[in-house]
PDB file of C-alpha atoms in Angstrom:
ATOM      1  CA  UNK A 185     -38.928 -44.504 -30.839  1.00  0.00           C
ATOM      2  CA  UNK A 186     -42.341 -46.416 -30.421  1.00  0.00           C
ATOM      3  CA  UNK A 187     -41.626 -50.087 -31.720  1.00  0.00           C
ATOM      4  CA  UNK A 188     -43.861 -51.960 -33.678  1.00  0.00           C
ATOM      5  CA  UNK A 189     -44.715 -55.436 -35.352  1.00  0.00           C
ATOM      6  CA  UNK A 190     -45.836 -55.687 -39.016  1.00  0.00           C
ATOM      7  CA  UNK A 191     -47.034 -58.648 -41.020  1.00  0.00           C
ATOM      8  CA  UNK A 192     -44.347 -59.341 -43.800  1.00  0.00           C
ATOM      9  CA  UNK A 193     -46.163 -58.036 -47.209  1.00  0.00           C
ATOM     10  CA  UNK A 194     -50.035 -57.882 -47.359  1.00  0.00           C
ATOM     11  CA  UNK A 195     -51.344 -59.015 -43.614  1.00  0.00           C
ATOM     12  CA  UNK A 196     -54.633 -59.806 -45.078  1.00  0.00           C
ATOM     13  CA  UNK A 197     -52.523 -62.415 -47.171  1.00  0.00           C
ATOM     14  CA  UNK A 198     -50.389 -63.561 -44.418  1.00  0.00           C
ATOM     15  CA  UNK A 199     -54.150 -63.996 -42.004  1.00  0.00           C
ATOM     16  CA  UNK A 200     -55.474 -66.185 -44.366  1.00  0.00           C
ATOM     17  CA  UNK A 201     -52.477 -68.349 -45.179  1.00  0.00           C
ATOM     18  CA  UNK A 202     -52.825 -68.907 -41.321  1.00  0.00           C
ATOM     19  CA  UNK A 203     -55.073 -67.307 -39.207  1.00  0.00           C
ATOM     20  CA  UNK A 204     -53.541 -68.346 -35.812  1.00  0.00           C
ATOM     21  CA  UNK A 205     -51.087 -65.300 -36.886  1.00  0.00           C
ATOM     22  CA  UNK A 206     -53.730 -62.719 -35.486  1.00  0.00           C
ATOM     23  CA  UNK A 207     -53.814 -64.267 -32.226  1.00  0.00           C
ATOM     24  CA  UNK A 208     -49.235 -64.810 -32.553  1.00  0.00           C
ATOM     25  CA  UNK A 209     -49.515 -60.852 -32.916  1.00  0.00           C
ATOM     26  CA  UNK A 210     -51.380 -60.436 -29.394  1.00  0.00           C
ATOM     27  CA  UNK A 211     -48.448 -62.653 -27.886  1.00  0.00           C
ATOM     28  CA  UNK A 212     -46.097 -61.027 -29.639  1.00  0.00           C
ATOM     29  CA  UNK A 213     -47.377 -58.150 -28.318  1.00  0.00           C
ATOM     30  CA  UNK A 214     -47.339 -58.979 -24.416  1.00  0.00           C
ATOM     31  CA  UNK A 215     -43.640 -60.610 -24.863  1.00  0.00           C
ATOM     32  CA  UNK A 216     -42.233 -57.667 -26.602  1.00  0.00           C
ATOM     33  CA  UNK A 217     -43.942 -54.602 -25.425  1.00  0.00           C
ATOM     34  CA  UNK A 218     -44.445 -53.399 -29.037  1.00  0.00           C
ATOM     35  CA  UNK A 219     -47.355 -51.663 -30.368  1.00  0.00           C
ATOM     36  CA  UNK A 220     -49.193 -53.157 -33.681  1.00  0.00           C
ATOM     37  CA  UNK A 221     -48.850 -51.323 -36.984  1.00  0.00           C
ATOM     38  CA  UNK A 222     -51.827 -49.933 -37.938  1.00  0.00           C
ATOM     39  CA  UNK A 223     -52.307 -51.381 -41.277  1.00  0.00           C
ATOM     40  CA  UNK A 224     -51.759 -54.875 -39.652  1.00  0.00           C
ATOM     41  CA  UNK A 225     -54.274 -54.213 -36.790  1.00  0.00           C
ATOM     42  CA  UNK A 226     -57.037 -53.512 -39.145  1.00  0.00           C
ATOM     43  CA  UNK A 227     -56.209 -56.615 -41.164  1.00  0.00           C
ATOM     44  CA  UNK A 228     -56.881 -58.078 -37.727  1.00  0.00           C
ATOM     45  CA  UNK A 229     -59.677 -56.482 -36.772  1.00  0.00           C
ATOM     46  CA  UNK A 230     -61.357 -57.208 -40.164  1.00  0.00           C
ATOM     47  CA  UNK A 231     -60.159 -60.737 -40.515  1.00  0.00           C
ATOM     48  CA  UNK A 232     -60.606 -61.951 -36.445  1.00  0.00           C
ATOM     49  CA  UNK A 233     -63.458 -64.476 -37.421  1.00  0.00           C
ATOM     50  CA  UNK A 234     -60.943 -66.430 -39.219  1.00  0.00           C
ATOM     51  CA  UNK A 235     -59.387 -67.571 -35.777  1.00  0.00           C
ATOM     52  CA  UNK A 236     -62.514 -69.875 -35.702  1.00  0.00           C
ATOM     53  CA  UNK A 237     -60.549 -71.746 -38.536  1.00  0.00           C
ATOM     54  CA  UNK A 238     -57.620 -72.614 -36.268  1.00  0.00           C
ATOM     55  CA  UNK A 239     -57.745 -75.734 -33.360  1.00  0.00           C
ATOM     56  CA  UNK A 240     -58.111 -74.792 -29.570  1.00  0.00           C
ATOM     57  CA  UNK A 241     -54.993 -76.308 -28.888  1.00  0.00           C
ATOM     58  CA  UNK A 242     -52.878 -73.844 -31.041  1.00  0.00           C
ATOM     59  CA  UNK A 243     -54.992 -71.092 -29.350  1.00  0.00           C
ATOM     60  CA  UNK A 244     -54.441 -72.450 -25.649  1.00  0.00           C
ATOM     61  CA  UNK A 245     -50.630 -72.421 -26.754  1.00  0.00           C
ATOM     62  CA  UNK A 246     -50.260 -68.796 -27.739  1.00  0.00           C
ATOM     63  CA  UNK A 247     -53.061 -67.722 -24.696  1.00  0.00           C
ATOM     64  CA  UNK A 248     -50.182 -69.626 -22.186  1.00  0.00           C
ATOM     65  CA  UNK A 249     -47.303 -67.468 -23.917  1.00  0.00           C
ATOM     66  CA  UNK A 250     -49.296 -64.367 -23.443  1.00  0.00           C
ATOM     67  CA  UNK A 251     -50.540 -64.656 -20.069  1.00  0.00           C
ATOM     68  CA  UNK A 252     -47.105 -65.512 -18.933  1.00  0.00           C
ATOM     69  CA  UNK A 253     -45.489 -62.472 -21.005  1.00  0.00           C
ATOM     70  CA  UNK A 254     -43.939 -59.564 -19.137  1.00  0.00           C
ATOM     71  CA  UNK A 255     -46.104 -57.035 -21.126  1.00  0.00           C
ATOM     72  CA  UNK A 256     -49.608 -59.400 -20.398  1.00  0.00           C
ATOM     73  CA  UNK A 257     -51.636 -56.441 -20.676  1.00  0.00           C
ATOM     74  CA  UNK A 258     -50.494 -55.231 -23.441  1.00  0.00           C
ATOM     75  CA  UNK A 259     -51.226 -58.705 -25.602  1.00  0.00           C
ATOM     76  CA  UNK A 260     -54.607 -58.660 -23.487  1.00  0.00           C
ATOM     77  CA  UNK A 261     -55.913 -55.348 -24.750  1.00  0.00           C
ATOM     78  CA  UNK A 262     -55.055 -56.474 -28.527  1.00  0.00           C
ATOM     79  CA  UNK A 263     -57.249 -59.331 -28.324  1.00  0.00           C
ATOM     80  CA  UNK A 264     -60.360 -56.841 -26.905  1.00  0.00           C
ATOM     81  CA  UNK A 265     -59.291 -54.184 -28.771  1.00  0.00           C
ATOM     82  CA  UNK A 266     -59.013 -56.460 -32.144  1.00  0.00           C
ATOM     83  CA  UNK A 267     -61.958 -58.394 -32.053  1.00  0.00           C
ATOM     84  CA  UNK A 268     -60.483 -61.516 -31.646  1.00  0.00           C
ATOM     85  CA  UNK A 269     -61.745 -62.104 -27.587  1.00  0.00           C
ATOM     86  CA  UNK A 270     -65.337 -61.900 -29.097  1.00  0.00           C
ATOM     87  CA  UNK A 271     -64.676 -65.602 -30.547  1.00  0.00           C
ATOM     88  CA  UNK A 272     -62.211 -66.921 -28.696  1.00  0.00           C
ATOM     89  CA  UNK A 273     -63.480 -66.277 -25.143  1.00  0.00           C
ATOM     90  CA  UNK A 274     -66.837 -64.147 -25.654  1.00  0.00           C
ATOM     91  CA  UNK A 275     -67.670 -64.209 -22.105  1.00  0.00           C
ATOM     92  CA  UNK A 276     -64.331 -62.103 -21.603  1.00  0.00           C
ATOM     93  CA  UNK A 277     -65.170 -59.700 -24.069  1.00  0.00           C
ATOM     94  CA  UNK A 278     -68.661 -58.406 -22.297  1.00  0.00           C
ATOM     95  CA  UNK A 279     -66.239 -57.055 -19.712  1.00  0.00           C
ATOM     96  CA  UNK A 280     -65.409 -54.060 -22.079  1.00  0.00           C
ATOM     97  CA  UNK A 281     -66.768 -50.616 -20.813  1.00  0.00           C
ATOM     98  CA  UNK A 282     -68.263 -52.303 -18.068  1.00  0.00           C
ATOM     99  CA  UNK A 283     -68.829 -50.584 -15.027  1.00  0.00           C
ATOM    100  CA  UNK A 284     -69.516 -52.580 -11.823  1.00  0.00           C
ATOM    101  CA  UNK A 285     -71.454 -49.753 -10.125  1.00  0.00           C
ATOM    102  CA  UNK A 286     -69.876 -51.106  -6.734  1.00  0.00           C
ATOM    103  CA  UNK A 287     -68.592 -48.976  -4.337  1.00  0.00           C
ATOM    104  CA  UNK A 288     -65.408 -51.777  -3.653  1.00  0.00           C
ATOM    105  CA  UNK A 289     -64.346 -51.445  -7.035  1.00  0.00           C
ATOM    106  CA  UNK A 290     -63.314 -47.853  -8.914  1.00  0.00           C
ATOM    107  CA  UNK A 291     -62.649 -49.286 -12.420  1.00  0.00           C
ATOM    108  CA  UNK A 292     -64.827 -50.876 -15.074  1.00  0.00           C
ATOM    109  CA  UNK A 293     -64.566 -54.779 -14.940  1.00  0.00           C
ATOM    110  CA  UNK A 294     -61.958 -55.016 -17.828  1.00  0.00           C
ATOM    111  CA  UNK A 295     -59.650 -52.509 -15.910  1.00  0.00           C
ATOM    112  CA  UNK A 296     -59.939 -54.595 -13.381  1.00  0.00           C
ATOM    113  CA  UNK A 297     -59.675 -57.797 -14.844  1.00  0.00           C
ATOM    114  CA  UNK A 298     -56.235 -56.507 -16.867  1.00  0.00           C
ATOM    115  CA  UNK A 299     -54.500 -55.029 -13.799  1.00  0.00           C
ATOM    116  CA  UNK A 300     -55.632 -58.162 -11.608  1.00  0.00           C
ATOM    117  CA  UNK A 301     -53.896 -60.403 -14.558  1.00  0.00           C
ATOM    118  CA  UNK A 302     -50.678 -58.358 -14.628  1.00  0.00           C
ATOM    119  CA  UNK A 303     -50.125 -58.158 -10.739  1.00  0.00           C
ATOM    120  CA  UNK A 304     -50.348 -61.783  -9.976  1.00  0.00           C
ATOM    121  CA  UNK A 305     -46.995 -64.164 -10.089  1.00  0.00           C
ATOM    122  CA  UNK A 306     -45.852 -65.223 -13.514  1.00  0.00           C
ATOM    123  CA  UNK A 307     -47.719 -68.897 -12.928  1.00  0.00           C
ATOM    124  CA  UNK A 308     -49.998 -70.235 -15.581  1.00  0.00           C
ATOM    125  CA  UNK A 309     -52.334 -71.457 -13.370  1.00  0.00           C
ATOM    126  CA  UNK A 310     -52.706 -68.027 -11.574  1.00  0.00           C
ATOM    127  CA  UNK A 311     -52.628 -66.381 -14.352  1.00  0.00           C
ATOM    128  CA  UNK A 312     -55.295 -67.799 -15.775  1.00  0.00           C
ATOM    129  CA  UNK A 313     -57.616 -67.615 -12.532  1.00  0.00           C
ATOM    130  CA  UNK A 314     -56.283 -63.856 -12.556  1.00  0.00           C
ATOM    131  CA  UNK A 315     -57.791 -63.316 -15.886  1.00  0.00           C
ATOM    132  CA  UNK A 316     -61.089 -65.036 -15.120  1.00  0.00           C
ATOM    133  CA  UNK A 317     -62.009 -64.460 -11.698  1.00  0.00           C
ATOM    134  CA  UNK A 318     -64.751 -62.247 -12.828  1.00  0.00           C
ATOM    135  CA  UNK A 319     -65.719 -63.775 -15.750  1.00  0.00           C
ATOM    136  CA  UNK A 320     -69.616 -64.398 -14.784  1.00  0.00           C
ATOM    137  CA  UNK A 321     -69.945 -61.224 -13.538  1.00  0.00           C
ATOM    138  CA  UNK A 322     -72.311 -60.110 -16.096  1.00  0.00           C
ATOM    139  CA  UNK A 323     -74.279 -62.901 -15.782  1.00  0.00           C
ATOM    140  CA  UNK A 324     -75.321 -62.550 -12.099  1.00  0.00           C
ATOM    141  CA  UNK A 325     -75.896 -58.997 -11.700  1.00  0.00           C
ATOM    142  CA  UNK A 326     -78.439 -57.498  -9.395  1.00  0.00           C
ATOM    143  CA  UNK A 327     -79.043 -54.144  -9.836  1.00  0.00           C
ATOM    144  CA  UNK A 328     -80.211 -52.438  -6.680  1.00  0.00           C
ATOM    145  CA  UNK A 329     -81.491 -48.530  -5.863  1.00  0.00           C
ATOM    146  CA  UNK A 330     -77.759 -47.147  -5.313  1.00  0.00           C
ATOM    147  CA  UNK A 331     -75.620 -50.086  -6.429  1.00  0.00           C
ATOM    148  CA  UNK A 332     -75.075 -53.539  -7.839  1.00  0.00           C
ATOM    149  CA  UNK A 333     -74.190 -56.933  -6.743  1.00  0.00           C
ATOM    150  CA  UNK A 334     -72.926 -60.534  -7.691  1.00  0.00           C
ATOM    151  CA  UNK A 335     -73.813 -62.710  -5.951  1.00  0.00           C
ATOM    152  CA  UNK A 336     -72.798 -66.067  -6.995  1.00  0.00           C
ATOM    153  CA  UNK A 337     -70.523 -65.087  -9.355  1.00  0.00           C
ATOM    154  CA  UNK A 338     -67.712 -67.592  -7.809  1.00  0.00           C
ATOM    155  CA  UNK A 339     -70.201 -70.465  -8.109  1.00  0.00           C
ATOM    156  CA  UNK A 340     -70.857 -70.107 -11.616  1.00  0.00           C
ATOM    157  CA  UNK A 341     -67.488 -68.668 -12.323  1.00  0.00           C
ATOM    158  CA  UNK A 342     -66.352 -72.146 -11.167  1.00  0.00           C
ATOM    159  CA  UNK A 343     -68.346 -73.880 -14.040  1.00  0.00           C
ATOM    160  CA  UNK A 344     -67.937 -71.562 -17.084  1.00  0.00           C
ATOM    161  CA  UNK A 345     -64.463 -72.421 -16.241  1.00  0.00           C
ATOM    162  CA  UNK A 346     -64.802 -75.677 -15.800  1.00  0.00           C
ATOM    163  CA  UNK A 347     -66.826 -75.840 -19.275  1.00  0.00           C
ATOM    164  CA  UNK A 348     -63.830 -73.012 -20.893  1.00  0.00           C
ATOM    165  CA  UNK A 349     -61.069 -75.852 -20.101  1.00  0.00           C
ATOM    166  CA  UNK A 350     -63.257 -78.353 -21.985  1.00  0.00           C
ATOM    167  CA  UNK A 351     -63.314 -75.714 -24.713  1.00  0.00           C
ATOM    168  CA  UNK A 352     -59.898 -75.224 -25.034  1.00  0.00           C
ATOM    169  CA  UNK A 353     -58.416 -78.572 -24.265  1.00  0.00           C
ATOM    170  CA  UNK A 354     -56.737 -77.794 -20.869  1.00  0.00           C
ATOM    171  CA  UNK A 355     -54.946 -80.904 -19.344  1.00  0.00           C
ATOM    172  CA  UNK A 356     -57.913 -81.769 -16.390  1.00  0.00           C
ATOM    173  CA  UNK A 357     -55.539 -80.857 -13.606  1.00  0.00           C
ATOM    174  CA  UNK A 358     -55.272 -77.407 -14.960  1.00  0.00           C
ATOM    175  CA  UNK A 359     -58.885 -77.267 -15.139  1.00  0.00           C
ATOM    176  CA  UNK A 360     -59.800 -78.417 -11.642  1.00  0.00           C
ATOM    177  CA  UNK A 361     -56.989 -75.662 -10.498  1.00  0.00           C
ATOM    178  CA  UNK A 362     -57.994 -72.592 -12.431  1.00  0.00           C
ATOM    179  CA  UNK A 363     -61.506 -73.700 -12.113  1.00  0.00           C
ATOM    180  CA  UNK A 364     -60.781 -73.725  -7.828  1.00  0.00           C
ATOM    181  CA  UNK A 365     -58.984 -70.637  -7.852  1.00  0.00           C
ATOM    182  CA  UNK A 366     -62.258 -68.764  -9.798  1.00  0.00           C
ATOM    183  CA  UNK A 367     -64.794 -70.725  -6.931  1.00  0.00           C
ATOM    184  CA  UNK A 368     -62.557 -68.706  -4.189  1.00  0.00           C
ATOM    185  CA  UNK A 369     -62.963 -65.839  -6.357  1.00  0.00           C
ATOM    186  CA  UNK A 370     -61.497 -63.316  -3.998  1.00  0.00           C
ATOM    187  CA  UNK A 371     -58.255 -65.183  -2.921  1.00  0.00           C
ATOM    188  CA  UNK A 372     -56.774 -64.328  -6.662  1.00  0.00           C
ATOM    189  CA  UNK A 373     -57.026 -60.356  -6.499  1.00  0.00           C
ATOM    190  CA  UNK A 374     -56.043 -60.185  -2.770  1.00  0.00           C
ATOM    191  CA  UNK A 375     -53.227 -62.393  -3.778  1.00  0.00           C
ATOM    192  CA  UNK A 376     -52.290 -59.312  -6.212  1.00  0.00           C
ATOM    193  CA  UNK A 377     -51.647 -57.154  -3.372  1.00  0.00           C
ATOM    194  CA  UNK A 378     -49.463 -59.391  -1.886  1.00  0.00           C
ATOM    195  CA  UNK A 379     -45.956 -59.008  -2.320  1.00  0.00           C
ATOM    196  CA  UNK A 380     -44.040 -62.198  -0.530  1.00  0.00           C
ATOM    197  CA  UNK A 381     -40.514 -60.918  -0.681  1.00  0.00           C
ATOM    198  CA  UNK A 382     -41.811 -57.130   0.509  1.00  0.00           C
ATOM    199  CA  UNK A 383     -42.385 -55.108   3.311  1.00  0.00           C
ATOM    200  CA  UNK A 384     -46.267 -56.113   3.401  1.00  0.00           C
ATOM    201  CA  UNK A 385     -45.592 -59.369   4.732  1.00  0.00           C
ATOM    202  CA  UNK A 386     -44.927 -58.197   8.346  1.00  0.00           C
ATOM    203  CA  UNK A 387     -48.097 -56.558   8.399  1.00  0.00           C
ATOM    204  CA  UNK A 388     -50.626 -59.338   7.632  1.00  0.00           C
ATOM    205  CA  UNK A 389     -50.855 -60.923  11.438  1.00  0.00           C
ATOM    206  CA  UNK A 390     -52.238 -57.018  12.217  1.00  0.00           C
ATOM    207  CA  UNK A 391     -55.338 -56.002  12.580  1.00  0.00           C
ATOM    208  CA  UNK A 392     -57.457 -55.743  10.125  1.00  0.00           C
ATOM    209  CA  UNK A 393     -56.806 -51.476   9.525  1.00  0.00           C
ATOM    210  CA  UNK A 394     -53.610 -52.197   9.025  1.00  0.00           C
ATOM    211  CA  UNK A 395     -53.506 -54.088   6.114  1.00  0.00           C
ATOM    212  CA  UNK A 396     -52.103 -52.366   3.137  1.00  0.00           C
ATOM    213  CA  UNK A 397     -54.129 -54.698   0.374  1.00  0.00           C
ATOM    214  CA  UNK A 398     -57.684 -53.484   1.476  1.00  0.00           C
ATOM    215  CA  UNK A 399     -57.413 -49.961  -0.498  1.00  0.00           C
ATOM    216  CA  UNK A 400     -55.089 -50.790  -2.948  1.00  0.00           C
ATOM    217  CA  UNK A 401     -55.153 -48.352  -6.122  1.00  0.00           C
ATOM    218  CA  UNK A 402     -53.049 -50.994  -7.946  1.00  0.00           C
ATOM    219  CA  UNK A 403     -56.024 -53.187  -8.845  1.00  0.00           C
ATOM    220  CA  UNK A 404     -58.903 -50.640  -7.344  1.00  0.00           C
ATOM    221  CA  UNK A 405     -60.179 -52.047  -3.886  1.00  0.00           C
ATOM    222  CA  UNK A 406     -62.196 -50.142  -1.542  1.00  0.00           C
ATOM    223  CA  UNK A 407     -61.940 -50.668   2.369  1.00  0.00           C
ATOM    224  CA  UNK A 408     -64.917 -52.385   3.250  1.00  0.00           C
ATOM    225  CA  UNK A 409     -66.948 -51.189   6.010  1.00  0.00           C
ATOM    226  CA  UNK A 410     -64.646 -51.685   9.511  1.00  0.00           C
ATOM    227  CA  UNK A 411     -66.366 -54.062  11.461  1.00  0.00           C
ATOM    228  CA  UNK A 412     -66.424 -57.110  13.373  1.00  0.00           C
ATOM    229  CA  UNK A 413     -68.236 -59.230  10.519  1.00  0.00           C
ATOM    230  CA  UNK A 414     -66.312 -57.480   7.740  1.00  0.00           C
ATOM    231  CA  UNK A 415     -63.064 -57.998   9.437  1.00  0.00           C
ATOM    232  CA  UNK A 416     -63.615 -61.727   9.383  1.00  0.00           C
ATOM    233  CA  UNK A 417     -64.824 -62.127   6.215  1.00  0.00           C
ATOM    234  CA  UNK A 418     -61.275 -60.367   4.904  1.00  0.00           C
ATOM    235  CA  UNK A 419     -58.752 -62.319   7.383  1.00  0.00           C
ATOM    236  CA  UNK A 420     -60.236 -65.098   5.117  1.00  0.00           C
ATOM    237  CA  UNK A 421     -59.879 -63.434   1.608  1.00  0.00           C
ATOM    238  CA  UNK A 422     -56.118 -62.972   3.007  1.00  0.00           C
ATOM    239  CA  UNK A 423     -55.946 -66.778   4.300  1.00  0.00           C
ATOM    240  CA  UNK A 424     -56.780 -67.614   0.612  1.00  0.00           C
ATOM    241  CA  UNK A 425     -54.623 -65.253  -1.060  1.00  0.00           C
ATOM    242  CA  UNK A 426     -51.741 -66.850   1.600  1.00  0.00           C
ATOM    243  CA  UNK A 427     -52.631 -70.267   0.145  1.00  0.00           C
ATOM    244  CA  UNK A 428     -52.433 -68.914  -3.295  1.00  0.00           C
ATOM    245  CA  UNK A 429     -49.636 -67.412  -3.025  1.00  0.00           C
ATOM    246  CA  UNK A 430     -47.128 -69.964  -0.822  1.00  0.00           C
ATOM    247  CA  UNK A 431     -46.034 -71.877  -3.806  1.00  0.00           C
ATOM    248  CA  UNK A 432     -44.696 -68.991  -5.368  1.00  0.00           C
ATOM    249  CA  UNK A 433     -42.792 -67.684  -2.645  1.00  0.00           C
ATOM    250  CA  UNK A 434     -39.316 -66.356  -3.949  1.00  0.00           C
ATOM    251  CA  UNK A 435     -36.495 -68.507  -2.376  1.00  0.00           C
ATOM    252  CA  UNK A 436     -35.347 -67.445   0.856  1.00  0.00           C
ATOM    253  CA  UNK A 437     -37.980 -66.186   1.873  1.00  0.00           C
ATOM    254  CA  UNK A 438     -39.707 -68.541   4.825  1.00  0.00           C
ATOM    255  CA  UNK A 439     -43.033 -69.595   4.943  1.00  0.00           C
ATOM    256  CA  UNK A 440     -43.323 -68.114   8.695  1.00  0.00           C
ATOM    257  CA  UNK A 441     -42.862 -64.807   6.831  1.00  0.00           C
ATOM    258  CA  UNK A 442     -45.944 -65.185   5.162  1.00  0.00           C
ATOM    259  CA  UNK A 443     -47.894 -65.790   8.311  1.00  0.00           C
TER     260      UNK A 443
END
């Protein structure tokens, strides 16, 4: 049977005794894999304005639980879904129904965002660059004869995040890593693809064709056109998502083997 979460009594009640119990639903959400009553996610949806009411530092609490949650994208989608990601992080929310009209990416930009988020380790910090790699996207777009393009979107990514920590009271060492992470924008989704403890690691000192993480259906890569210029500019992505991703190693596993 589906499982669900329910406010105790009237939710509109139980909102405005304390609003940051919208947001506690999302989390509760991602840590518990349930699905939101309906009657409660209305209340929500009605009442998300109210989380303007509640500090930053209670929402950057409950955003940390989520994002590290086994079930991430299941909290994620209740704050689009819900309203709530309109005024907590409205940059975020213009990613809904988005399509990138790109021909390296198959999914709209908040597919891609969510199954970016969910793939990387269990860290806060990558979690968070996971979650807003992309976030000026939207902001930068070019839109040419057969296709669009971003460029820049790592260099202003960098300071929207850099400005979003201010926002939301992140220690300054979390800022200047998320916010580093975003600037090599491309090192967080390859780092998605790479699985330290599996059978991908023996292939990344191959040639180019041979990696597995360039047409990935996991987070909705294309191969990029095979060529000398293209080849470089992906040994790089993967030198970054290396870099990302040593800390985080599992133990036992050595760091030759990520070579």
């Amino acid at each position: 049977a589906l499982k669900t979460l329910r406010a105790v009594g009237a939710p509109s009640t139980r909102f405005r005794e304390d609003p940051l119990r919208m947001l506690r639903a999302a989390r509760f959400s991602a840590q518990l894999g349930f699905a939101i009553e309906e009657r409660t996610f209305r209340a929500v949806s009605k009442m998300s304005h109210r989380i303007l009411q509640v500090s930053k530092e209670r929402w950057t609490s409950e955003l940390d639980r989520l994002l590290l949650s086994e079930h991430v994208r299941k909290g994620l989608e209740v704050l689009m879904e819900s309203g709530l990601c309109r005024f907590i992080l409205p940059e975020i929310s213009l990613q809904k129904d988005y399509g990138q009209n790109s021909k390296y990416h198959r999914f709209t930009l908040w597919e891609h965002t969510l199954r970016v988020t969910a793939s990387v380790p269990r860290d806060i910090h990558l979690r968070w660059a996971a979650f807003l790699h992309d976030v000026a996207k939207p902001f930068v777009r070019l839109d040419k004869e057969d296709r669009s393009t971003y460029a820049g979107h790592d260099l202003l990514g960098y300071d929207l995040v850099v400005r979003l920590g201010g926002h939301l009271r992140w220690p300054k060492e979390r800022t200047r890593a998320v916010a580093g992470l975003v600037r090599d924008d491309e090192a967080v989704p390859f780092a998605c693809c790479l699985d330290p403890a599996g059978d991908e690691v023996e292939l990344l000192g191959r040639r180019v064709a041979s990696l597995p993480l360039l047409h990935d259906d996991t987070v909705g890569f294309h191969r990029p056109q095979e060529s000398p210029e293209g080849a470089v500019v992906v040994l790089a992505h993967v030198e970054l998502a290396r870099e990302v991703l040593r800390p985080h190693r599992p133990p036992g596993v050595r760091a030759e083997e990520l070579e």
